[in-house]
Amino acid sequence: MFDIIRIVVDFAAFYAIYLMLSVSLELEYGETGISNFGKAMFFAAGAFTAGALVIRLAGPIAGLIISESELKLRSVYYSTLVSRYFAAHPGVALAILFLMLILGALFGAVLGYLASYPAIRLREDYLGITLIAASELVRVIGRNYDPLIGGTLGTAVPDPFAWLMGRQREIVVSTFMMIIALTSFIVTASLSRSPFGRLLRAVRDSETAAEALGKDVVKVRMKSLMIGSAIAGAAGVLYAFYMGFVHADDFNPIKTFIVWVMVIIGGSGNIWGAAIGTFVYLLIDRGIALVKHQFTLPFDINYVSYAVLGTLLVAVLMFRPEGLLPEKPLSTIPRKILKMRVKAQK
Amino acid sequence: MLPVTVLIDSLLYGNLITLMAIGLTLTYLTLKIPNFAHGDLAMVGVYSAYTVAVFLNINPYTLLPIAFLMGGLSALGTYILVYRPLFRKGASIVVMMVASIAVDIVIRSILQIYADIMSSTFNVYSRGFLFKDFSLNIYEVRLPGVLVISSLTVLAIIVSLYLFLSKTRFGIAMRAAIENPWLASSLGINVELVYGISWFIAGGITGLAGVFLPFRIPTNPDLGWLMLLSVFAASILGGLESLFGAIAGGYVVGFSEILGIYVLSSPPFGISTAYRPAIPFTILIITLLLAPRGITSVEWNKIATRLRRNV
Amino acid sequence: MKNPTLRGIDLVKRFGGVVALDGVNIEVPPRSVVMLIGPNGSGKTTLINVVSGYYLPDRGMVFLNGREITRLEPHERFGLGLVRTFQIPEPFKKLTVLENILLAARSHPGESAFKVIFRRSWRQYEEEIIEKAFRILELLNIDHIWDTRAYQLSGGQLKLLEIGRALMSDPMLLLMDEPVAGVNPVLAHNIMEHIVRLRDNLGISFLIVEHRLDIVLDYVDKVYAMHRGKIIAEGGPKRVIENPLVAEAYLGG
Ligand SMILES: Nc1ncnc2c1ncn2[C@@H]1O[C@H](COP(=O)(O)OP(=O)(O)OP(=O)(O)O)[C@@H](O)[C@H]1O
Ligand SMILES: [Mg+2]
């Protein structure tokens, strides 16, 4: 009935993508206190990068003549041909994959830099409105400006792992994605435990005091948004490759909301919270997706899962606002050593 | 020359945005949070009116009271169940905003499920529906009924809000509670009750706005969310804390959107009308960066003196 | 002659109709402890805010060692050696006492998003400032709560934390807004003695706002008295206290 390995592998892939998103929001909101309600936009930056560039870049390498006027209607066709070329040239495929990851992160960071302009000047409620609106605008552009990602039709994305087959391919893909995700997790976690992370938390807790102690609050928030958005951009690239398709409407505010659900349920201010929150969310979401084919309802069951998530989030905000794993004091030097030092003094 | 229909559409859209912006501003005045679930209240209004209209086969205009009631009750419900408890616990603005996004998602999902059941179980066309309208002919100009009725509604709402807030005891207590909750509660005003009533009225007005939508715009459960950007632009342009500002903002945004996209989509620009959300977004950004407290707060005197001094 | 460490010239600050500063001239000489007194609402905190860059004055200028700083951001003034504390403590609430203190360390390489990657570039500095932070905590008698988070501290402990951060920051000029309010007298005297030592050994200057004349007055070199946004008396501690205008300001309110 259920193909267990398939389920696990698919779960791992989604976990990798969402872990990167929730880790980036944890850095921005949990550590720095920036209410980034435009997460979907930075995620889209990466996905649009892959959607717009892979066929155009790899096509000529594969000896195809890509006609701009036909790209919109024939993206699936071109994509299949490029994938076939990738199947024979793993080196080129991987080079393109890494190039896209770098470009996606770069575009994410640039967008984060642009977004930091309002982010450092506006009150948090205005900032929330602005970022959510900006994110909807990016979606509208993606849907209507055909040359970008095929407008309302969307665009296909070639498979950089086409040189592998079947089960083996699935496992390698998910493992690759998990490695990228874990790398961003570890980097963010060690940032969080460093003097830099301490600085972020200081800005979050009191901008006034941080300024008095010589911290350039504007720059700190900008850096946090740029790092977070770079991670979100890279996640978007992985998402585009994994789905094999990019459509603008996929990057709606619900995506942003889901990431907030993960961070808040898990516990903001604690990076492990992001990891747990992502897991809990995906368990619910994938669980519903698995059982939804089992019976017929007079309505789309996805809406039930959204309604449940929304209610769950409100309940957590009310009854356990610190989340499953509350924030804990961190220290650059293990606390045990510090404790011993204090004892030795006495 | 602009065709008359463009002006009619602008005024109509201005009416709708104004109604919704009055509601949004009224809720913002109480708890000082931007309610991301506000647009959905209009959808609650329209779907309840539509349901009754379909099953009893009556004119939607007669169902405005039902839309008011359902919009108001939903707003009151979210206030009592979500925002008030969080506010009592001293939740931060960000937490309240996240909660309002959650409420938006829940209401929209429920409406989607409702629409699904309507069409699958009762065979009722539940997405993209339109209402039939009548029209008035005045001096060669055909005025759509919805323009007449919505304009009258806006007028009635403004007049009754004005009378309510300035002439009735309860209205005056309400203003006091909104302007200075601590002082008001020490004077024996039940601030939470006042806030609850504000939410009910705000939701009701927004519910009314919903009923006018399907006369022009094919309606589905996401429409309220999609209009929210324009409503926020209008409220923020009006300063977010002024009902008068919301009215002014509503018409500025309404007219800029319809006239703007008309001009931009015709030659020589020829831009797709799909980019219409860029107009309220631009208004929003410019307001926030230049006059973050809205047009009503701009200190024209100060600017004038500064200019004079610099010359 | 040498420039004064701090000089404020003709500072004016209005809030709507209230004139919080009404043409204030003030000087803090090098190596000195200057005290600023005045009844509630006389504009002392406003002066600190203008000098430290939190408010832009409506008129007048601020100089630090002869350099004009009227329009610099607070963090830029910190870079020049001007540090302040807050009358109402502004702790980093969720951080521990130790972390709060460490954040005041000057130009920490580990706070750069780039250098932080290379642990070796900041590790030693971090250890040094931890040592220094503990010495300050010991001085302030709060070393036993180094691991407590700031939101759990009492009002008095928060005041000490404010002082601790200021001492950690190696200032050249320290503006302290009611540093020993709510601190027990013995500790308050210790703190003042330490301040005098810092002045003598390191040449740091202080501008201290304080209502508790009984404790602080013995340690200061010069006093300014403010009333309704104006300096009404200045000079040696004794002379200012005995000035009838000052007594009148306090009594008349
Ligand atoms: N941000 C502000 N907005 C409006 N008025 C202010 C502001 N800050 C200070 N004031 C007013 O300026 C005047 C001076 O206040 P300030 O806080 O400087 O007094 P202070 O001497 O520090 O008093 P205290 O001894 O009580 O701390 C007061 O009338 C106060 O109400
Ligand atoms: Mg003061």
PDB file of N, CA, C and O in Angstrom, chain A residues 194-232:
ATOM      1  N   SER A 194      27.714  32.578  18.607  1.00  0.00           N
ATOM      2  CA  SER A 194      28.921  33.403  18.557  1.00  0.00           C
ATOM      3  C   SER A 194      28.627  34.812  19.060  1.00  0.00           C
ATOM      4  O   SER A 194      27.468  35.157  19.306  1.00  0.00           O
ATOM      5  N   PRO A 195      29.662  35.626  19.199  1.00  0.00           N
ATOM      6  CA  PRO A 195      29.424  37.029  19.569  1.00  0.00           C
ATOM      7  C   PRO A 195      28.491  37.724  18.579  1.00  0.00           C
ATOM      8  O   PRO A 195      27.743  38.611  18.962  1.00  0.00           O
ATOM      9  N   PHE A 196      28.506  37.289  17.325  1.00  0.00           N
ATOM     10  CA  PHE A 196      27.610  37.895  16.339  1.00  0.00           C
ATOM     11  C   PHE A 196      26.144  37.601  16.694  1.00  0.00           C
ATOM     12  O   PHE A 196      25.292  38.486  16.650  1.00  0.00           O
ATOM     13  N   GLY A 197      25.879  36.348  17.078  1.00  0.00           N
ATOM     14  CA  GLY A 197      24.518  35.996  17.487  1.00  0.00           C
ATOM     15  C   GLY A 197      24.089  36.782  18.715  1.00  0.00           C
ATOM     16  O   GLY A 197      22.944  37.207  18.837  1.00  0.00           O
ATOM     17  N   ARG A 198      25.040  36.970  19.625  1.00  0.00           N
ATOM     18  CA  ARG A 198      24.757  37.759  20.823  1.00  0.00           C
ATOM     19  C   ARG A 198      24.362  39.187  20.425  1.00  0.00           C
ATOM     20  O   ARG A 198      23.417  39.749  20.965  1.00  0.00           O
ATOM     21  N   LEU A 199      25.080  39.691  19.433  1.00  0.00           N
ATOM     22  CA  LEU A 199      24.774  41.034  18.939  1.00  0.00           C
ATOM     23  C   LEU A 199      23.357  41.094  18.359  1.00  0.00           C
ATOM     24  O   LEU A 199      22.599  42.029  18.623  1.00  0.00           O
ATOM     25  N   LEU A 200      22.982  40.067  17.585  1.00  0.00           N
ATOM     26  CA  LEU A 200      21.637  40.038  17.011  1.00  0.00           C
ATOM     27  C   LEU A 200      20.586  40.084  18.117  1.00  0.00           C
ATOM     28  O   LEU A 200      19.614  40.829  18.063  1.00  0.00           O
ATOM     29  N   ARG A 201      20.797  39.255  19.151  1.00  0.00           N
ATOM     30  CA  ARG A 201      19.814  39.209  20.242  1.00  0.00           C
ATOM     31  C   ARG A 201      19.761  40.533  20.988  1.00  0.00           C
ATOM     32  O   ARG A 201      18.712  40.949  21.468  1.00  0.00           O
ATOM     33  N   ALA A 202      20.910  41.172  21.103  1.00  0.00           N
ATOM     34  CA  ALA A 202      20.931  42.465  21.785  1.00  0.00           C
ATOM     35  C   ALA A 202      20.069  43.463  21.020  1.00  0.00           C
ATOM     36  O   ALA A 202      19.255  44.179  21.603  1.00  0.00           O
ATOM     37  N   VAL A 203      20.225  43.468  19.697  1.00  0.00           N
ATOM     38  CA  VAL A 203      19.423  44.388  18.878  1.00  0.00           C
ATOM     39  C   VAL A 203      17.941  44.058  19.020  1.00  0.00           C
ATOM     40  O   VAL A 203      17.091  44.939  19.109  1.00  0.00           O
ATOM     41  N   ARG A 204      17.638  42.777  19.087  1.00  0.00           N
ATOM     42  CA  ARG A 204      16.244  42.364  19.261  1.00  0.00           C
ATOM     43  C   ARG A 204      15.686  42.870  20.586  1.00  0.00           C
ATOM     44  O   ARG A 204      14.596  43.413  20.641  1.00  0.00           O
ATOM     45  N   ASP A 205      16.472  42.704  21.668  1.00  0.00           N
ATOM     46  CA  ASP A 205      15.949  43.013  22.995  1.00  0.00           C
ATOM     47  C   ASP A 205      15.872  44.506  23.268  1.00  0.00           C
ATOM     48  O   ASP A 205      14.959  44.965  23.949  1.00  0.00           O
ATOM     49  N   SER A 206      16.825  45.270  22.805  1.00  0.00           N
ATOM     50  CA  SER A 206      16.757  46.718  22.998  1.00  0.00           C
ATOM     51  C   SER A 206      17.628  47.445  21.994  1.00  0.00           C
ATOM     52  O   SER A 206      18.855  47.467  22.118  1.00  0.00           O
ATOM     53  N   GLU A 207      16.979  48.035  21.012  1.00  0.00           N
ATOM     54  CA  GLU A 207      17.736  48.816  20.035  1.00  0.00           C
ATOM     55  C   GLU A 207      18.386  50.010  20.711  1.00  0.00           C
ATOM     56  O   GLU A 207      19.506  50.402  20.382  1.00  0.00           O
ATOM     57  N   THR A 208      17.658  50.584  21.665  1.00  0.00           N
ATOM     58  CA  THR A 208      18.158  51.766  22.363  1.00  0.00           C
ATOM     59  C   THR A 208      19.487  51.470  23.036  1.00  0.00           C
ATOM     60  O   THR A 208      20.464  52.203  22.869  1.00  0.00           O
ATOM     61  N   ALA A 209      19.515  50.375  23.814  1.00  0.00           N
ATOM     62  CA  ALA A 209      20.743  50.051  24.520  1.00  0.00           C
ATOM     63  C   ALA A 209      21.842  49.646  23.545  1.00  0.00           C
ATOM     64  O   ALA A 209      23.012  49.976  23.728  1.00  0.00           O
ATOM     65  N   ALA A 210      21.472  48.935  22.487  1.00  0.00           N
ATOM     66  CA  ALA A 210      22.487  48.506  21.529  1.00  0.00           C
ATOM     67  C   ALA A 210      23.176  49.714  20.904  1.00  0.00           C
ATOM     68  O   ALA A 210      24.400  49.746  20.771  1.00  0.00           O
ATOM     69  N   GLU A 211      22.384  50.715  20.526  1.00  0.00           N
ATOM     70  CA  GLU A 211      22.969  51.939  19.964  1.00  0.00           C
ATOM     71  C   GLU A 211      23.924  52.584  20.980  1.00  0.00           C
ATOM     72  O   GLU A 211      25.023  53.008  20.624  1.00  0.00           O
ATOM     73  N   ALA A 212      23.483  52.626  22.238  1.00  0.00           N
ATOM     74  CA  ALA A 212      24.314  53.272  23.267  1.00  0.00           C
ATOM     75  C   ALA A 212      25.633  52.538  23.432  1.00  0.00           C
ATOM     76  O   ALA A 212      26.626  53.126  23.850  1.00  0.00           O
ATOM     77  N   LEU A 213      25.649  51.240  23.118  1.00  0.00           N
ATOM     78  CA  LEU A 213      26.884  50.476  23.260  1.00  0.00           C
ATOM     79  C   LEU A 213      27.616  50.369  21.922  1.00  0.00           C
ATOM     80  O   LEU A 213      28.406  49.450  21.702  1.00  0.00           O
ATOM     81  N   GLY A 214      27.305  51.284  21.037  1.00  0.00           N
ATOM     82  CA  GLY A 214      28.097  51.398  19.822  1.00  0.00           C
ATOM     83  C   GLY A 214      27.736  50.446  18.703  1.00  0.00           C
ATOM     84  O   GLY A 214      28.496  50.292  17.756  1.00  0.00           O
ATOM     85  N   LYS A 215      26.568  49.803  18.809  1.00  0.00           N
ATOM     86  CA  LYS A 215      26.197  48.886  17.734  1.00  0.00           C
ATOM     87  C   LYS A 215      25.417  49.652  16.676  1.00  0.00           C
ATOM     88  O   LYS A 215      24.470  50.362  16.987  1.00  0.00           O
ATOM     89  N   ASP A 216      25.803  49.464  15.419  1.00  0.00           N
ATOM     90  CA  ASP A 216      25.084  50.101  14.330  1.00  0.00           C
ATOM     91  C   ASP A 216      23.854  49.242  14.024  1.00  0.00           C
ATOM     92  O   ASP A 216      23.901  48.311  13.224  1.00  0.00           O
ATOM     93  N   VAL A 217      22.744  49.578  14.696  1.00  0.00           N
ATOM     94  CA  VAL A 217      21.550  48.741  14.630  1.00  0.00           C
ATOM     95  C   VAL A 217      21.070  48.549  13.190  1.00  0.00           C
ATOM     96  O   VAL A 217      20.674  47.459  12.786  1.00  0.00           O
ATOM     97  N   VAL A 218      21.150  49.613  12.405  1.00  0.00           N
ATOM     98  CA  VAL A 218      20.707  49.541  11.019  1.00  0.00           C
ATOM     99  C   VAL A 218      21.489  48.474  10.255  1.00  0.00           C
ATOM    100  O   VAL A 218      20.928  47.629   9.564  1.00  0.00           O
ATOM    101  N   LYS A 219      22.794  48.483  10.434  1.00  0.00           N
ATOM    102  CA  LYS A 219      23.635  47.510   9.721  1.00  0.00           C
ATOM    103  C   LYS A 219      23.394  46.093  10.220  1.00  0.00           C
ATOM    104  O   LYS A 219      23.369  45.152   9.436  1.00  0.00           O
ATOM    105  N   VAL A 220      23.210  45.961  11.519  1.00  0.00           N
ATOM    106  CA  VAL A 220      23.010  44.627  12.079  1.00  0.00           C
ATOM    107  C   VAL A 220      21.745  44.001  11.501  1.00  0.00           C
ATOM    108  O   VAL A 220      21.739  42.841  11.058  1.00  0.00           O
ATOM    109  N   ARG A 221      20.664  44.775  11.470  1.00  0.00           N
ATOM    110  CA  ARG A 221      19.414  44.230  10.938  1.00  0.00           C
ATOM    111  C   ARG A 221      19.572  43.914   9.458  1.00  0.00           C
ATOM    112  O   ARG A 221      19.042  42.915   8.961  1.00  0.00           O
ATOM    113  N   MET A 222      20.310  44.762   8.744  1.00  0.00           N
ATOM    114  CA  MET A 222      20.514  44.524   7.331  1.00  0.00           C
ATOM    115  C   MET A 222      21.269  43.214   7.106  1.00  0.00           C
ATOM    116  O   MET A 222      20.892  42.404   6.263  1.00  0.00           O
ATOM    117  N   LYS A 223      22.321  42.991   7.901  1.00  0.00           N
ATOM    118  CA  LYS A 223      23.094  41.756   7.732  1.00  0.00           C
ATOM    119  C   LYS A 223      22.231  40.541   8.006  1.00  0.00           C
ATOM    120  O   LYS A 223      22.276  39.547   7.289  1.00  0.00           O
ATOM    121  N   SER A 224      21.433  40.624   9.073  1.00  0.00           N
ATOM    122  CA  SER A 224      20.601  39.488   9.423  1.00  0.00           C
ATOM    123  C   SER A 224      19.623  39.168   8.289  1.00  0.00           C
ATOM    124  O   SER A 224      19.444  38.005   7.909  1.00  0.00           O
ATOM    125  N   LEU A 225      19.019  40.197   7.729  1.00  0.00           N
ATOM    126  CA  LEU A 225      18.076  39.978   6.622  1.00  0.00           C
ATOM    127  C   LEU A 225      18.780  39.420   5.393  1.00  0.00           C
ATOM    128  O   LEU A 225      18.238  38.578   4.683  1.00  0.00           O
ATOM    129  N   MET A 226      20.014  39.885   5.164  1.00  0.00           N
ATOM    130  CA  MET A 226      20.721  39.392   3.979  1.00  0.00           C
ATOM    131  C   MET A 226      21.111  37.927   4.142  1.00  0.00           C
ATOM    132  O   MET A 226      20.951  37.136   3.215  1.00  0.00           O
ATOM    133  N   ILE A 227      21.599  37.568   5.319  1.00  0.00           N
ATOM    134  CA  ILE A 227      21.971  36.160   5.530  1.00  0.00           C
ATOM    135  C   ILE A 227      20.728  35.280   5.448  1.00  0.00           C
ATOM    136  O   ILE A 227      20.705  34.258   4.753  1.00  0.00           O
ATOM    137  N   GLY A 228      19.671  35.694   6.157  1.00  0.00           N
ATOM    138  CA  GLY A 228      18.434  34.915   6.142  1.00  0.00           C
ATOM    139  C   GLY A 228      17.896  34.759   4.724  1.00  0.00           C
ATOM    140  O   GLY A 228      17.479  33.672   4.318  1.00  0.00           O
ATOM    141  N   SER A 229      17.925  35.835   3.958  1.00  0.00           N
ATOM    142  CA  SER A 229      17.356  35.784   2.619  1.00  0.00           C
ATOM    143  C   SER A 229      18.218  34.959   1.675  1.00  0.00           C
ATOM    144  O   SER A 229      17.699  34.341   0.741  1.00  0.00           O
ATOM    145  N   ALA A 230      19.522  34.954   1.915  1.00  0.00           N
ATOM    146  CA  ALA A 230      20.385  34.096   1.094  1.00  0.00           C
ATOM    147  C   ALA A 230      20.014  32.631   1.314  1.00  0.00           C
ATOM    148  O   ALA A 230      19.903  31.845   0.360  1.00  0.00           O
ATOM    149  N   ILE A 231      19.792  32.262   2.579  1.00  0.00           N
ATOM    150  CA  ILE A 231      19.411  30.877   2.874  1.00  0.00           C
ATOM    151  C   ILE A 231      18.058  30.559   2.223  1.00  0.00           C
ATOM    152  O   ILE A 231      17.878  29.508   1.589  1.00  0.00           O
ATOM    153  N   ALA A 232      17.101  31.493   2.345  1.00  0.00           N
ATOM    154  CA  ALA A 232      15.782  31.269   1.752  1.00  0.00           C
ATOM    155  C   ALA A 232      15.893  31.149   0.232  1.00  0.00           C
ATOM    156  O   ALA A 232      15.206  30.328  -0.389  1.00  0.00           O
TER     157      ALA A 232
END
